[in-house]
XYZ file of C-alpha atoms in Angstrom:
766
model
C 0.000 0.000 0.000
C 1.468 3.325 -1.056
C 1.583 5.854 1.750
C -0.261 9.109 1.397
C 2.968 10.935 2.100
C 4.581 9.194 -0.851
C 1.596 10.051 -3.070
C 1.870 13.709 -2.161
C 5.571 13.719 -2.950
C 5.053 11.978 -6.272
C 2.262 14.407 -7.164
C 4.691 17.245 -6.616
C 7.403 15.507 -8.584
C 5.146 15.081 -11.630
C 5.170 18.830 -11.977
C 8.899 18.739 -11.477
C 9.184 16.164 -14.281
C 7.847 18.700 -16.748
C 10.791 20.914 -15.954
C 13.534 18.389 -15.286
C 15.604 19.648 -18.201
C 15.332 23.144 -16.760
C 17.433 22.037 -13.804
C 20.240 20.947 -16.086
C 20.061 24.215 -17.984
C 20.159 26.144 -14.700
C 23.292 24.254 -13.784
C 24.942 25.095 -17.114
C 23.894 28.689 -16.622
C 25.476 28.752 -13.165
C 28.758 27.174 -14.245
C 29.204 29.564 -17.131
C 28.007 32.755 -15.502
C 29.138 32.625 -11.895
C 32.732 32.901 -13.105
C 32.938 34.078 -16.681
C 30.440 36.937 -16.460
C 32.713 38.775 -14.070
C 35.676 38.234 -16.325
C 33.711 39.626 -19.285
C 33.284 42.897 -17.450
C 37.014 43.498 -17.896
C 38.150 41.564 -20.933
C 35.097 40.998 -23.041
C 36.991 40.414 -26.287
C 39.490 37.998 -24.777
C 36.843 35.947 -23.033
C 34.759 35.792 -26.200
C 37.697 34.103 -27.867
C 38.237 31.889 -24.839
C 34.570 30.953 -24.814
C 34.585 29.925 -28.478
C 37.912 28.123 -28.339
C 37.152 26.031 -25.305
C 35.772 22.793 -26.732
C 33.798 21.752 -23.678
C 31.911 25.035 -23.439
C 31.309 25.011 -27.196
C 29.762 21.581 -26.854
C 27.498 22.778 -24.062
C 26.510 25.813 -26.093
C 25.772 23.692 -29.123
C 23.679 21.226 -27.150
C 21.738 24.080 -25.568
C 20.987 25.561 -29.000
C 19.818 22.315 -30.590
C 18.030 20.483 -27.783
C 14.312 20.142 -28.407
C 12.790 19.760 -25.003
C 9.179 19.882 -26.165
C 9.643 16.824 -28.399
C 10.810 14.793 -25.396
C 7.720 15.601 -23.362
C 4.786 14.777 -25.609
C 2.405 14.535 -22.678
C 2.867 18.191 -21.721
C 0.113 20.620 -22.557
C 0.324 22.991 -25.530
C 0.807 25.906 -23.146
C 3.771 24.169 -21.528
C 5.243 23.287 -24.912
C 5.091 26.910 -26.012
C 6.763 27.961 -22.791
C 9.535 25.404 -23.190
C 10.180 26.546 -26.746
C 10.400 30.144 -25.612
C 12.646 29.134 -22.762
C 14.858 27.125 -25.111
C 15.226 30.162 -27.346
C 16.056 32.480 -24.455
C 18.481 29.919 -23.104
C 20.333 29.788 -26.406
C 20.537 33.569 -26.402
C 21.976 33.509 -22.915
C 25.093 31.691 -24.054
C 26.182 34.488 -26.310
C 29.271 36.241 -24.978
C 27.563 39.597 -25.411
C 25.016 38.576 -22.813
C 27.749 37.468 -20.455
C 29.587 40.745 -20.794
C 26.526 42.884 -20.119
C 24.983 40.933 -17.264
C 27.110 42.126 -14.386
C 28.939 45.141 -15.601
C 28.028 46.935 -12.393
C 30.025 44.582 -10.202
C 32.965 46.439 -8.734
C 36.497 45.139 -9.020
C 38.043 43.318 -6.096
C 40.325 40.398 -5.328
C 37.518 37.904 -5.862
C 36.671 39.120 -9.372
C 40.345 39.294 -10.314
C 40.854 35.718 -9.133
C 37.799 34.572 -11.078
C 39.146 36.253 -14.195
C 42.542 34.647 -13.588
C 40.824 31.291 -13.178
C 39.286 31.406 -16.635
C 42.447 32.652 -18.203
C 44.146 29.474 -16.980
C 41.530 26.907 -17.957
C 43.687 25.679 -20.835
C 47.006 26.258 -19.119
C 49.409 23.330 -18.572
C 48.349 23.067 -14.937
C 45.034 21.393 -14.174
C 44.042 23.372 -11.072
C 41.503 25.523 -12.975
C 39.789 22.498 -14.525
C 39.720 20.805 -11.122
C 37.885 23.787 -9.705
C 35.161 23.435 -12.336
C 35.202 19.669 -12.034
C 34.505 19.833 -8.298
C 31.130 21.522 -8.876
C 28.025 19.605 -7.873
C 26.294 18.354 -11.002
C 22.711 17.195 -11.586
C 22.582 13.448 -11.101
C 20.204 10.649 -11.902
C 17.283 9.956 -9.612
C 15.917 13.494 -9.411
C 12.388 12.096 -9.460
C 13.327 9.909 -6.489
C 14.384 12.930 -4.461
C 18.029 13.352 -5.489
C 18.180 17.144 -5.418
C 21.308 17.590 -3.314
C 24.552 17.464 -5.304
C 27.622 17.534 -3.073
C 30.300 17.726 -5.755
C 33.896 16.848 -4.860
C 34.745 18.410 -1.508
C 38.348 17.228 -1.227
C 39.134 18.158 -4.813
C 37.872 21.692 -4.218
C 39.617 22.403 -0.918
C 42.820 20.790 -2.175
C 43.185 23.232 -5.089
C 46.127 25.630 -4.923
C 46.416 28.049 -7.822
C 49.694 29.392 -9.098
C 50.314 33.124 -8.773
C 50.552 35.470 -11.685
C 53.969 36.969 -12.209
C 54.394 40.521 -11.015
C 50.786 40.677 -9.811
C 48.748 40.002 -6.732
C 46.300 37.850 -8.688
C 46.185 34.116 -8.059
C 47.797 32.195 -5.235
C 44.416 31.238 -3.810
C 42.938 28.016 -2.556
C 39.590 26.469 -3.362
C 36.652 27.282 -1.094
C 33.811 24.775 -0.962
C 30.386 26.410 -0.987
C 26.810 25.200 -1.201
C 24.300 27.065 -3.351
C 20.717 26.505 -2.230
C 17.995 27.419 -4.714
C 14.378 27.259 -3.523
C 12.956 26.394 -6.943
C 9.201 26.953 -7.225
C 7.232 25.251 -9.986
C 3.464 25.733 -10.044
C 3.176 26.224 -6.265
C 5.555 23.324 -5.607
C 8.786 24.121 -3.787
C 11.864 22.051 -4.637
C 14.960 22.931 -2.549
C 17.837 22.325 -4.936
C 21.294 22.271 -3.370
C 24.486 22.132 -5.390
C 28.180 22.513 -4.626
C 30.145 25.481 -5.962
C 33.921 25.878 -5.768
C 35.196 29.451 -5.505
C 38.526 31.102 -4.755
C 38.957 31.605 -1.037
C 39.173 35.352 -1.679
C 35.437 35.422 -2.480
C 32.922 36.368 0.145
C 29.556 34.614 -0.292
C 27.799 37.678 1.130
C 29.604 40.100 -1.134
C 30.395 39.762 -4.828
C 28.761 36.370 -5.267
C 25.572 37.593 -3.601
C 25.441 40.451 -6.120
C 25.755 37.951 -8.952
C 22.800 35.946 -7.713
C 20.646 39.021 -7.221
C 21.356 40.198 -10.780
C 20.250 36.990 -12.429
C 16.532 37.725 -12.365
C 16.893 41.254 -13.755
C 18.090 40.055 -17.158
C 15.619 40.521 -20.008
C 16.707 37.320 -21.726
C 15.163 35.357 -18.919
C 11.848 37.185 -18.652
C 9.825 34.085 -19.540
C 11.987 32.073 -17.203
C 11.280 34.517 -14.413
C 7.541 34.389 -14.928
C 7.235 30.619 -14.537
C 9.980 29.957 -12.008
C 9.330 32.491 -9.267
C 12.362 34.068 -7.633
C 14.810 31.353 -8.555
C 17.918 33.262 -7.660
C 16.554 36.147 -5.640
C 15.999 33.770 -2.727
C 19.082 31.666 -3.385
C 21.656 31.467 -0.621
C 25.320 30.630 -0.779
C 27.049 29.157 2.273
C 30.774 28.515 2.258
C 32.832 26.280 4.484
C 35.157 28.055 6.862
C 38.929 27.466 6.756
C 40.366 24.760 9.025
C 39.470 25.616 12.610
C 42.027 26.163 15.347
C 41.710 24.516 18.728
C 39.840 26.636 21.213
C 40.953 27.246 24.780
C 38.321 24.827 26.013
C 39.512 22.150 23.615
C 43.099 22.545 24.823
C 41.946 22.331 28.443
C 40.025 19.112 27.745
C 43.050 17.658 25.951
C 45.136 18.411 29.049
C 42.534 16.713 31.265
C 42.475 13.633 29.055
C 46.262 13.621 29.023
C 46.320 13.538 32.825
C 44.100 10.459 32.844
C 46.247 8.881 30.135
C 49.401 9.598 32.168
C 47.892 8.094 35.321
C 46.868 5.051 33.298
C 50.381 4.711 31.947
C 51.901 4.968 35.427
C 49.439 2.541 36.970
C 49.864 0.030 34.163
C 53.657 0.347 34.294
C 53.721 -0.352 38.044
C 51.573 -3.441 37.544
C 53.740 -4.645 34.661
C 56.903 -4.087 36.712
C 55.396 -5.900 39.666
C 54.425 -8.831 37.453
C 57.937 -8.955 35.994
C 59.585 -8.968 39.423
C 57.267 -11.711 40.658
C 58.057 -13.827 37.619
C 61.778 -13.237 38.122
C 61.454 -14.049 41.816
C 59.559 -17.249 41.099
C 62.191 -18.344 38.616
C 65.031 -17.659 41.087
C 63.228 -19.541 43.858
C 62.788 -22.536 41.597
C 66.486 -22.493 40.689
C 67.589 -22.252 44.337
C 65.232 -25.032 45.368
C 66.446 -27.214 42.543
C 70.007 -26.879 43.800
C 68.920 -28.120 47.241
C 66.715 -30.875 45.825
C 63.636 -29.216 47.296
C 60.439 -28.227 45.528
C 59.052 -24.769 45.971
C 55.289 -24.282 46.233
C 53.297 -21.185 45.541
C 53.161 -20.178 49.177
C 56.910 -19.563 49.142
C 56.448 -16.863 46.563
C 53.449 -15.351 48.333
C 55.344 -15.210 51.649
C 58.374 -13.414 50.287
C 57.703 -10.259 52.196
C 57.326 -12.237 55.426
C 60.901 -13.625 55.242
C 60.047 -17.265 56.006
C 63.262 -18.558 54.430
C 66.689 -17.015 54.269
C 67.065 -17.557 50.554
C 63.790 -15.916 49.667
C 64.279 -13.035 52.074
C 67.322 -11.866 50.169
C 65.375 -11.663 46.923
C 62.513 -9.929 48.674
C 64.931 -7.345 49.929
C 66.142 -6.770 46.389
C 62.556 -6.309 45.238
C 61.960 -3.690 47.909
C 65.042 -1.853 46.725
C 63.710 -1.827 43.162
C 60.299 -0.553 44.271
C 60.840 2.418 46.573
C 58.644 2.838 49.598
C 56.904 5.835 47.994
C 55.736 3.732 45.044
C 54.622 0.924 47.344
C 52.599 3.388 49.347
C 51.009 5.010 46.288
C 50.445 1.737 44.471
C 46.782 1.380 45.595
C 46.020 4.776 44.057
C 47.795 4.157 40.755
C 46.425 0.642 40.545
C 42.954 2.162 40.157
C 44.086 3.384 36.711
C 45.776 0.154 35.627
C 44.328 -1.093 32.338
C 45.417 -4.656 33.132
C 43.490 -4.808 36.387
C 40.488 -2.931 35.057
C 40.484 -4.907 31.832
C 40.575 -8.160 33.760
C 37.540 -7.103 35.777
C 35.631 -6.118 32.635
C 36.450 -9.336 30.765
C 35.839 -11.631 33.712
C 32.955 -13.986 32.902
C 32.951 -16.025 36.108
C 29.520 -16.189 37.736
C 29.367 -15.646 41.473
C 26.537 -16.748 43.719
C 23.607 -14.366 43.682
C 24.369 -12.883 40.256
C 21.662 -12.640 37.613
C 23.465 -13.391 34.323
C 20.319 -13.106 32.194
C 20.196 -9.373 32.911
C 23.527 -8.935 31.143
C 22.029 -10.294 27.945
C 18.948 -8.087 28.175
C 21.096 -5.012 28.805
C 23.400 -5.677 25.860
C 20.592 -6.517 23.430
C 18.722 -3.380 24.469
C 21.827 -1.321 23.741
C 22.200 -2.895 20.295
C 18.571 -1.997 19.649
C 19.241 1.630 20.582
C 22.231 1.810 18.212
C 20.197 0.176 15.442
C 17.468 2.803 15.702
C 19.939 5.685 15.804
C 21.853 4.311 12.799
C 18.729 4.122 10.652
C 17.623 7.574 11.784
C 21.012 9.106 10.963
C 21.207 7.339 7.618
C 18.193 9.330 6.458
C 20.460 12.388 6.223
C 22.699 10.891 3.507
C 20.233 9.157 1.184
C 19.588 10.515 -2.294
C 16.384 8.595 -2.964
C 14.126 9.623 -0.128
C 10.967 9.047 -2.193
C 11.944 5.433 -2.871
C 13.044 4.915 0.737
C 9.494 5.545 1.952
C 8.352 2.406 0.172
C 11.195 0.338 1.590
C 10.381 1.184 5.196
C 6.658 0.545 4.778
C 6.956 -3.043 6.030
C 5.575 -4.558 9.194
C 9.071 -5.832 10.044
C 10.361 -2.249 9.989
C 8.247 -1.550 13.063
C 11.253 -2.903 14.985
C 13.115 0.225 13.857
C 10.279 2.738 13.941
C 9.265 1.586 17.431
C 12.801 1.200 18.739
C 11.822 3.663 21.491
C 10.870 0.620 23.562
C 14.567 -0.224 23.900
C 14.885 2.614 26.419
C 11.953 1.234 28.396
C 14.007 -1.957 28.751
C 16.675 0.071 30.551
C 14.070 1.600 32.858
C 12.798 -1.879 33.768
C 16.339 -3.131 34.425
C 17.237 -0.052 36.463
C 14.185 -0.307 38.690
C 14.595 -4.071 39.096
C 18.285 -3.946 40.055
C 17.808 -1.139 42.573
C 14.898 -2.931 44.154
C 16.557 -6.351 44.114
C 19.782 -5.094 45.738
C 17.866 -3.091 48.335
C 15.594 -5.927 49.398
C 18.519 -8.343 49.554
C 20.442 -5.907 51.760
C 17.389 -5.026 53.849
C 16.859 -8.698 54.610
C 20.317 -8.782 56.218
C 20.210 -5.412 58.012
C 16.518 -5.242 58.882
C 16.011 -2.375 56.449
C 18.795 -0.160 57.810
C 20.500 1.468 54.801
C 22.952 4.421 54.743
C 20.704 6.645 52.670
C 23.220 9.479 52.323
C 25.724 7.132 50.746
C 22.847 5.683 48.694
C 22.671 8.989 46.801
C 26.369 9.943 46.866
C 27.429 6.599 45.441
C 24.956 6.876 42.578
C 26.032 10.392 41.658
C 29.738 9.516 41.736
C 29.084 6.326 39.816
C 27.479 8.118 36.873
C 28.598 11.735 36.780
C 32.415 11.880 36.321
C 32.555 9.827 33.121
C 29.370 11.544 31.950
C 30.961 14.974 32.367
C 34.165 13.862 30.641
C 32.209 12.671 27.610
C 30.195 15.901 27.688
C 33.396 17.973 27.755
C 34.829 15.957 24.868
C 31.614 16.326 22.886
C 31.441 20.059 23.537
C 35.011 21.035 22.713
C 36.678 18.307 20.652
C 33.947 16.630 18.600
C 33.761 19.610 16.170
C 37.360 18.793 15.171
C 36.840 15.083 14.492
C 36.011 15.380 10.800
C 35.310 17.506 7.765
C 33.264 17.400 4.595
C 30.361 19.030 2.792
C 27.935 18.038 5.564
C 30.258 18.797 8.472
C 29.114 21.706 10.688
C 31.322 24.787 10.828
C 31.167 25.556 14.550
C 34.222 24.956 16.776
C 32.258 24.373 19.989
C 28.832 22.966 20.825
C 27.222 26.183 22.027
C 24.244 24.421 23.629
C 26.578 22.442 25.900
C 28.833 25.404 26.594
C 25.913 27.476 27.867
C 23.635 24.834 29.376
C 25.890 22.042 30.666
C 24.707 22.681 34.233
C 21.308 21.248 33.269
C 23.103 17.961 32.670
C 25.132 18.114 35.879
C 21.914 18.515 37.861
C 20.162 15.817 35.790
C 17.242 18.071 34.849
C 17.992 18.435 31.125
C 14.901 16.369 30.242
C 12.834 19.435 31.163
C 14.562 21.557 28.530
C 12.536 21.982 25.358
C 13.789 20.196 22.255
C 13.317 23.390 20.244
C 15.992 25.058 22.389
C 18.470 22.310 21.380
C 19.486 20.705 24.693
C 23.039 19.572 25.281
C 23.648 15.906 24.378
C 20.003 15.271 23.476
C 20.338 11.530 24.049
C 21.200 12.122 27.728
C 17.521 12.715 28.555
C 17.445 9.080 29.674
C 20.112 9.687 32.326
C 18.102 12.582 33.755
C 14.962 10.449 33.974
C 16.808 7.533 35.514
C 18.402 9.763 38.163
C 15.063 11.359 39.005
C 13.479 7.924 39.394
C 16.386 6.887 41.610
C 15.877 9.921 43.851
C 12.261 9.010 44.610
C 12.817 5.224 44.684
C 13.141 5.033 48.525
C 9.503 6.102 48.689
C 8.564 2.753 47.160
C 11.423 0.662 48.570
C 10.830 1.544 52.213
C 7.047 1.300 51.999
C 7.165 -2.079 50.232
C 9.626 -3.408 52.809
C 7.929 -2.170 55.961
C 4.298 -1.610 54.974
C 3.532 -3.663 51.854
C -0.059 -2.468 51.573
C 1.058 1.156 51.555
C 3.728 0.243 49.025
C 1.176 -1.370 46.721
C -1.057 1.667 47.095
C 1.785 4.015 46.136
C 2.634 1.911 43.103
C -1.006 1.944 42.039
C -1.208 5.702 42.566
C 1.862 6.419 40.429
C 0.705 4.003 37.731
C -2.537 5.963 37.613
C -0.659 9.271 37.445
C 1.546 8.204 34.543
C -1.486 6.776 32.715
C -3.434 10.005 33.183
C -0.514 12.206 32.110
C 0.030 10.258 28.888
C -3.661 10.092 28.094
C -4.525 13.739 28.804
C -1.453 15.202 27.067
C -1.961 13.048 23.976
C -5.645 13.887 23.744
C -5.256 17.584 24.501
C -2.368 18.272 22.092
C -3.237 15.619 19.483
C 0.173 13.961 19.911
C 1.198 11.166 17.546
C 1.805 7.564 18.624
C 5.528 7.551 17.920
C 6.834 6.786 14.421
C 5.171 3.403 13.988
C 1.879 4.826 12.722
C 2.853 5.746 9.152
C -0.687 6.616 8.134
C -1.010 9.103 10.944
C 2.283 10.715 9.943
C 1.268 10.812 6.287
C -1.936 12.632 7.163
C -0.017 15.266 9.062
C 2.852 15.581 6.580
C 2.681 19.420 6.426
C 2.816 19.546 10.237
C 5.284 16.712 10.573
C 8.042 18.478 12.526
C 5.713 20.291 14.955
C 4.056 16.969 15.745
C 7.406 15.277 16.278
C 8.612 18.091 18.541
C 5.379 17.944 20.510
C 5.752 14.176 20.905
C 9.266 14.473 22.328
C 8.671 17.565 24.445
C 5.427 16.616 26.100
C 5.504 12.853 26.649
C 8.756 11.264 25.502
C 11.286 13.105 27.668
C 9.234 13.761 30.791
C 9.554 11.595 33.924
C 5.853 11.632 34.793
C 5.090 9.946 31.453
C 8.017 7.479 31.484
C 8.029 6.153 35.056
C 5.710 3.212 34.299
C 8.430 0.700 33.242
C 10.579 1.739 36.224
C 7.720 0.946 38.612
C 7.283 -2.434 36.911
C 10.943 -3.186 37.667
C 10.573 -2.192 41.333
C 7.463 -4.304 41.818
C 9.058 -7.277 40.048
C 12.111 -7.099 42.336
C 9.942 -7.113 45.451
C 7.799 -9.988 44.186
C 10.839 -12.161 43.298
C 12.530 -11.491 46.650
C 9.331 -12.222 48.549
C 8.861 -15.418 46.564
C 12.420 -16.433 47.379
C 11.980 -15.762 51.109
C 8.770 -17.773 51.162
C 10.427 -20.582 49.157
C 7.568 -20.742 46.692
C 7.422 -23.819 44.441
C 8.289 -23.770 40.755
C 5.653 -22.890 38.195
C 3.893 -25.735 36.409
C 3.938 -26.013 32.629
C 0.388 -24.649 32.264
C 1.256 -21.460 34.129
C 4.442 -21.092 32.094
C 2.622 -21.576 28.800
C -0.122 -19.098 29.665
C 2.441 -16.610 30.933
C 4.488 -16.782 27.726
C 1.397 -16.449 25.539
C 0.035 -13.446 27.427
C 3.414 -11.713 27.740
C 4.256 -12.293 24.068
C 0.822 -11.086 22.961
C 1.076 -7.856 24.951
C 4.652 -7.137 23.854
C 4.040 -7.861 20.153
C 0.867 -5.769 20.179
C 2.794 -2.795 21.576
C 5.599 -3.319 19.061
C 3.657 -4.021 15.852
C 0.128 -2.833 16.631
C 0.571 0.531 14.920
C 1.326 -0.892 11.483
C -1.142 0.618 9.015
C -3.471 1.529 11.847
C -5.517 4.667 11.308
C -5.954 5.609 14.965
C -8.257 8.299 16.216
C -7.061 10.774 18.815
C -8.798 8.777 21.536
C -7.204 5.509 20.412
C -3.805 7.186 20.215
C -4.249 8.483 23.761
C -4.940 4.970 25.040
C -1.947 3.576 23.126
C 0.467 6.172 24.519
C -0.918 5.661 28.020
C -0.636 1.861 28.020
C 2.024 0.790 25.510
C 5.178 1.457 27.545
C 3.860 -0.162 30.695
C 2.534 -3.058 28.608
C 5.913 -3.601 26.977
C 7.552 -3.449 30.414
C 5.186 -6.126 31.726
C 6.122 -8.423 28.840
C 9.823 -7.892 29.500
C 9.198 -8.349 33.228
C 7.862 -11.842 32.546
C 11.103 -12.737 30.730
C 13.170 -11.482 33.673
C 10.927 -13.322 36.136
C 11.181 -16.776 34.549
C 14.931 -16.383 33.971
C 15.648 -15.340 37.579
C 13.613 -18.207 39.079
C 15.437 -20.656 36.793
C 12.577 -21.563 34.455
C 13.554 -19.498 31.428
C 14.713 -22.483 29.394
C 16.448 -21.689 26.119
C 15.707 -17.967 26.540
C 17.663 -17.918 29.789
C 20.512 -19.845 28.147
C 20.783 -17.277 25.367
C 20.551 -14.259 27.647
C 23.048 -15.791 30.114
C 25.699 -16.464 27.470
C 28.999 -15.572 29.084
C 30.266 -13.673 26.058
C 27.581 -11.040 26.698
C 28.743 -10.295 30.245
C 31.768 -8.108 29.308
C 29.713 -6.332 26.641
C 27.020 -5.643 29.219
C 29.563 -3.951 31.494
C 30.369 -1.527 28.672
C 26.743 -0.544 28.112
C 26.777 2.722 30.073
C 29.768 4.132 28.222
C 28.430 2.742 24.937
C 25.242 4.714 25.509
C 27.244 7.880 26.174
C 29.592 7.689 23.184
C 27.667 5.917 20.421
C 25.847 9.067 19.149
C 29.218 10.809 18.804
C 30.512 7.902 16.713
C 27.388 7.871 14.535
C 27.227 11.636 13.993
C 30.957 11.824 13.235
C 30.626 9.272 10.446
C 27.454 10.544 8.829
C 28.653 14.159 8.950
C 31.922 13.202 7.255
C 30.528 11.506 4.143
C 31.521 12.986 0.798
C 28.745 11.514 -1.329
C 25.126 10.570 -0.797
C 24.026 6.965 -1.268
C 20.926 4.968 -2.095
C 18.885 3.677 0.786
C 18.855 -0.090 1.206
C 18.599 -2.393 4.160
C 21.881 -4.070 3.189
C 23.730 -0.752 3.388
C 21.973 0.095 6.643
C 22.828 -3.260 8.247
C 26.478 -3.026 7.217
C 26.660 0.493 8.600
C 24.938 -0.684 11.767
C 27.482 -3.449 12.339
C 30.273 -0.938 11.886
C 28.639 1.524 14.281
C 28.108 -1.232 16.838
C 31.749 -2.333 16.736
C 33.117 1.216 16.767
C 30.783 2.300 19.565
C 31.776 -0.575 21.813
C 35.426 -0.040 20.937
C 35.129 3.588 22.005
C 33.185 2.461 25.079
C 35.993 0.082 26.017
C 38.536 2.899 25.891
C 36.239 5.222 27.841
C 35.610 2.573 30.493
C 39.286 1.712 30.937
C 40.467 5.331 31.087
C 37.661 6.995 33.033
C 34.763 4.916 34.318
C 36.632 2.043 36.001
C 39.270 4.288 37.641
C 36.577 6.530 39.138
C 34.628 3.550 40.471
C 37.717 2.045 42.050
C 38.838 5.384 43.472
C 35.440 5.818 45.085
C 35.724 2.338 46.602
C 39.290 3.043 47.782
C 38.243 6.273 49.493
C 35.222 4.589 51.048
C 37.394 1.801 52.492
C 39.893 4.333 53.844
C 37.149 6.301 55.546
C 35.558 3.138 56.915
C 38.879 1.957 58.396
């Protein structure tokens, strides 16, 4: 079934089809005029000769004079055919050198115009830099009817151009400047935003001489018929040029120094561990040699008791070791060991299961993170496709609801967060009769999350603008939103900042919600532990509040049901972005609309602990079967229920109010059966030991993966066709790179901070 949105686009493009040749003629017009018209103002005669002698331009001129557009479009009306003939005639007239010399005679002389004149004088020179500058222009490509109206040209070829200087003159010696010319082409009330690359000398200012050129296009009499049918083609055109290579800001240098300090501490800590390992190995070898001479075997306890001096032979070696490692290093070793990549890496890669661990949660956490990266990869890929009209048909599949409704992956994290907090609390409360150091409860959480979070934020703010380049790369040298509003993130209240005001690290809204849920969690934990009936009442009250908030906000503001309902989006295509912004601002980011899955996790933790204390029997096969059927039905309905569903506002309100809690209940069943040991093959898959180390990297992977994705997609030089094969290959690459970056971030920042916090806590406790 073809979406209404696609029909609207194709209806617009039919009009565009009538004028598709016009786009190519506009491009020829731009290439010839944006440079040579200025040169004609000074050397009309010389450039006339150059124009006629240059074979390529002669060929273009000849093709423009002899092309019969009307014969190629037999289905066009008589009125349109007459227009195209008139346009063809005026276009042929426009290629006469006399027209070029008279068009912009009022443009004043400056370095830019002199360089443009010098450029055309050197087109047929032995060097190829002038031809490269023309070659790097963005050119009309195939697939215009499919939405390919953004032509990026050759970025590296343009910026790599270095002209030679003219002898005894200040002309020349310029570099190529990559610019993007955006033309809001209007055809019969249809707007088509054409974007093409233009390569200019770096002496040209897009707001100066070039702007005058664009403004003068529509005033030419030769294009009067062109101006009547294509309203304000160049009067509203804008030219944006890439800035020269940026220099590191003060903030970027400061962050580099901070990262260098961590790297130095890591190097010192790792070196001490490596030296210690080497000395132990050397000591063990010497002990074995000495024992062999005496005919006596040496066991491992001899090596471990070196410092205690149990034998004379070993004591001597121990003394030598102490001389190699000064007392100052021995004393500071616990501090530096917190930064050791060997020790931290061993802890991350350890797959041994201790008693009381819940290995299935590692699998759920990792798979949820892969789901998040999958959704973000597909969303980011939309910015580099050149066949957006065709892509709409490819995503209109029921299986693609996994991508469109990937928002549920975050609800998985809320369930896990609430469950783990509740499970650990109830386990500890059982041992201490509910006595918990609540001050440390909050301090530990803040220290656990914030330092590495702030380091990534600082890196993103100051250094990420320098990670790449290209036609799509932004020109700023600092993320202004983070520079001005980072304190929202430090206080974990950035989810209350409107999306229209561009919050810092937009994906960190989850961390703010999770911290806010953590702050109020004792309200439920204490009441469930001491007064279960009050605890149940509070859970019911907050479930009712989150249901009411979702329902009322959706109904009042006519909010969409996520991205899964394509029909609903197609109906509101003109108001697409306002609806999306309203969806994120009013219900997606806010804690009072997202707390449902967190409450499910808390309740599940209490129920499992209570069941364990009461030593409840295992579930029978009937209960298991019914549970799986109900849980699967609810989860699949939430995930795929929007496909081709034309929901009313009331139905959408019910879906938004119930879907997240419903999905959480389905996931809660999976956690429940796995924890009680009746998960079967599902538990075996989720408890696979290879997923345990990857699960430990999830927090840092969540922090850094958008930086990895944005860096790649902003650095591309050419657009590509949309296909699921390309998307999957890109996704695998993003997944590997994100977890690689997460591994580095964890080893350098997260693990050292966690171990330092534990070291300080132990010191204070002793």
